[in-house]
mmCIF file of C-alpha atoms in Angstrom:
data_model
loop_
_atom_site.group_PDB
_atom_site.id
_atom_site.type_symbol
_atom_site.label_atom_id
_atom_site.label_comp_id
_atom_site.label_asym_id
_atom_site.label_seq_id
_atom_site.Cartn_x
_atom_site.Cartn_y
_atom_site.Cartn_z
ATOM 1 C CA MET X 542 148.206 109.791 166.287
ATOM 2 C CA ASN X 543 147.551 109.407 169.980
ATOM 3 C CA ASN X 544 150.232 108.200 172.293
ATOM 4 C CA LYS X 545 148.194 105.564 174.073
ATOM 5 C CA LEU X 546 149.279 102.194 175.285
ATOM 6 C CA ILE X 547 147.394 99.340 173.683
ATOM 7 C CA THR X 548 146.100 96.878 176.213
ATOM 8 C CA THR X 549 146.500 93.332 175.046
ATOM 9 C CA ASN X 550 144.450 91.674 177.723
ATOM 10 C CA GLY X 551 141.144 93.292 176.702
ATOM 11 C CA VAL X 552 138.248 91.489 175.049
ATOM 12 C CA TRP X 553 138.090 93.784 172.009
ATOM 13 C CA TYR X 554 141.804 93.426 171.336
ATOM 14 C CA LYS X 555 141.524 89.644 171.444
ATOM 15 C CA ILE X 556 138.511 89.683 169.082
ATOM 16 C CA LYS X 557 140.243 92.033 166.620
ATOM 17 C CA ASN X 558 143.404 89.976 166.770
ATOM 18 C CA PHE X 559 141.457 86.756 166.190
ATOM 19 C CA PHE X 560 139.768 88.089 163.036
ATOM 20 C CA ARG X 561 142.975 89.724 161.840
ATOM 21 C CA ASN X 562 144.737 86.368 162.115
ATOM 22 C CA ILE X 563 141.960 84.639 160.170
ATOM 23 C CA PHE X 564 141.680 87.104 157.289
ATOM 24 C CA PHE X 565 145.265 88.318 157.039
ATOM 25 C CA LYS X 566 146.986 85.048 157.714
ATOM 26 C CA GLU X 567 150.441 84.817 156.199
ATOM 27 C CA LYS X 568 151.528 81.747 154.319
ATOM 28 C CA SER X 569 153.096 79.246 156.610
ATOM 29 C CA TYR X 570 155.840 76.980 155.419
ATOM 30 C CA ASN X 571 157.323 73.878 156.839
ATOM 31 C CA LYS X 572 160.735 74.278 158.310
ATOM 32 C CA ASN X 573 162.024 71.780 155.750
ATOM 33 C CA GLU X 574 160.626 73.873 152.894
ATOM 34 C CA THR X 575 162.283 77.027 154.185
ATOM 35 C CA LYS X 576 165.554 75.167 154.619
ATOM 36 C CA ILE X 577 165.350 73.923 151.041
ATOM 37 C CA ILE X 578 164.562 77.422 149.774
ATOM 38 C CA ASN X 579 167.436 78.890 151.785
ATOM 39 C CA ASN X 580 169.833 76.204 150.518
ATOM 40 C CA GLU X 581 168.746 76.889 146.922
ATOM 41 C CA GLN X 582 169.290 80.614 147.425
ATOM 42 C CA ILE X 583 172.711 80.012 148.931
ATOM 43 C CA ASN X 584 173.640 77.674 146.078
ATOM 44 C CA SER X 585 172.445 80.157 143.441
ATOM 45 C CA ASN X 586 174.406 82.966 145.129
ATOM 46 C CA PHE X 587 177.472 80.735 145.244
ATOM 47 C CA VAL X 588 177.084 79.884 141.556
ATOM 48 C CA ARG X 589 176.714 83.582 140.689
ATOM 49 C CA GLU X 590 179.854 84.435 142.651
ATOM 50 C CA ASN X 591 181.756 81.642 140.925
ATOM 51 C CA ASN X 592 180.502 82.816 137.535
ATOM 52 C CA LEU X 593 181.617 86.371 138.288
ATOM 53 C CA LYS X 594 184.953 85.157 139.538
ATOM 54 C CA GLU X 595 185.421 83.009 136.439
ATOM 55 C CA ARG X 596 184.407 85.907 134.174
ATOM 56 C CA PHE X 597 186.901 88.236 135.848
ATOM 57 C CA GLU X 598 189.635 85.624 135.578
ATOM 58 C CA ILE X 599 188.869 85.071 131.882
ATOM 59 C CA GLU X 600 188.796 88.820 131.170
ATOM 60 C CA ASN X 601 192.033 89.321 133.096
ATOM 61 C CA ARG X 602 193.706 86.491 131.175
ATOM 62 C CA LYS X 603 192.496 87.940 127.852
ATOM 63 C CA GLN X 604 193.753 91.402 128.784
ATOM 64 C CA ASN X 605 197.164 90.064 129.826
ATOM 65 C CA LEU X 606 197.445 88.087 126.588
ATOM 66 C CA ALA X 607 196.396 91.143 124.552
ATOM 67 C CA ASN X 608 198.977 93.320 126.307
ATOM 68 C CA LYS X 609 201.693 90.757 125.607
ATOM 69 C CA LEU X 610 200.679 90.754 121.937
ATOM 70 C CA LEU X 611 200.646 94.555 121.772
ATOM 71 C CA TYR X 612 204.059 94.958 123.374
ATOM 72 C CA GLY X 613 205.617 92.197 121.285
ATOM 73 C CA GLU X 614 206.403 89.877 124.180
ATOM 74 C CA ILE X 615 204.782 86.999 122.280
ATOM 75 C CA GLY X 616 203.978 86.472 118.630
ATOM 76 C CA THR X 617 200.780 85.324 117.006
ATOM 77 C CA SER X 618 202.442 82.066 116.000
ATOM 78 C CA GLU X 619 202.702 81.145 119.691
ATOM 79 C CA LEU X 620 198.906 81.208 120.152
ATOM 80 C CA ASN X 621 196.622 78.255 119.615
ATOM 81 C CA GLU X 622 193.402 78.521 117.596
ATOM 82 C CA ASN X 623 191.203 79.140 120.621
ATOM 83 C CA GLU X 624 193.427 81.958 121.872
ATOM 84 C CA VAL X 625 193.529 83.491 118.382
ATOM 85 C CA ASP X 626 189.707 83.519 118.270
ATOM 86 C CA GLU X 627 189.592 85.103 121.734
ATOM 87 C CA MET X 628 192.078 87.788 120.698
ATOM 88 C CA ILE X 629 190.169 88.547 117.490
ATOM 89 C CA GLU X 630 187.005 88.992 119.547
ATOM 90 C CA TYR X 631 188.843 91.057 122.187
ATOM 91 C CA PHE X 632 190.443 93.428 119.666
ATOM 92 C CA THR X 633 187.200 93.752 117.680
ATOM 93 C CA LYS X 634 185.374 94.874 120.821
ATOM 94 C CA ASP X 635 188.277 97.149 121.726
ATOM 95 C CA ILE X 636 188.201 98.802 118.293
ATOM 96 C CA GLN X 637 184.430 99.275 118.534
ATOM 97 C CA ASN X 638 184.824 100.902 121.966
ATOM 98 C CA ILE X 639 187.505 103.232 120.617
ATOM 99 C CA ASP X 640 185.311 104.129 117.617
ATOM 100 C CA ASN X 641 182.387 104.907 119.913
ATOM 101 C CA GLU X 642 184.584 107.082 122.115
ATOM 102 C CA LEU X 643 185.962 108.966 119.085
ATOM 103 C CA LEU X 644 182.429 109.509 117.778
ATOM 104 C CA ARG X 645 181.346 110.869 121.172
ATOM 105 C CA ILE X 646 184.338 113.249 121.238
ATOM 106 C CA LYS X 647 183.643 114.383 117.670
ATOM 107 C CA GLN X 648 180.016 115.158 118.530
ATOM 108 C CA HIS X 649 181.138 117.097 121.595
ATOM 109 C CA ILE X 650 183.600 119.144 119.506
ATOM 110 C CA LEU X 651 180.897 119.902 116.906
ATOM 111 C CA ALA X 652 178.512 120.990 119.648
ATOM 112 C CA MET X 653 181.168 123.291 121.098
ATOM 113 C CA ARG X 654 181.848 124.746 117.605
ATOM 114 C CA GLN X 655 178.130 125.497 117.139
ATOM 115 C CA GLU X 656 178.009 127.229 120.514
ATOM 116 C CA LEU X 657 180.996 129.399 119.548
ATOM 117 C CA GLU X 658 179.436 130.266 116.180
ATOM 118 C CA GLN X 659 176.216 131.360 117.886
ATOM 119 C CA LEU X 660 178.105 133.792 120.080
#
């Protein structure tokens, strides 16, 4: 690549620029349209942040309630039906995660045993 300055007051530059603008013209939007698009993007980002915040709050509440149940601070009779359903779902997922982790550890131990037997 040559290190030349491009003159912008020449005839050829103006002709090239004219045709470039005709054939490679970008979409132009009204300012109102871009404002609406930007407002929609901001609103969708705000909704996403609120959803994440709500999800974290719900998960935190479930975890606190589960810990209280595990440590005996509250009994199951003190929970309403909705909380009982949430805790059943929470502990079911927790048990599945523990099972998956134990299975992964078991496979790792078996792989290590096979390596030792090959030596």
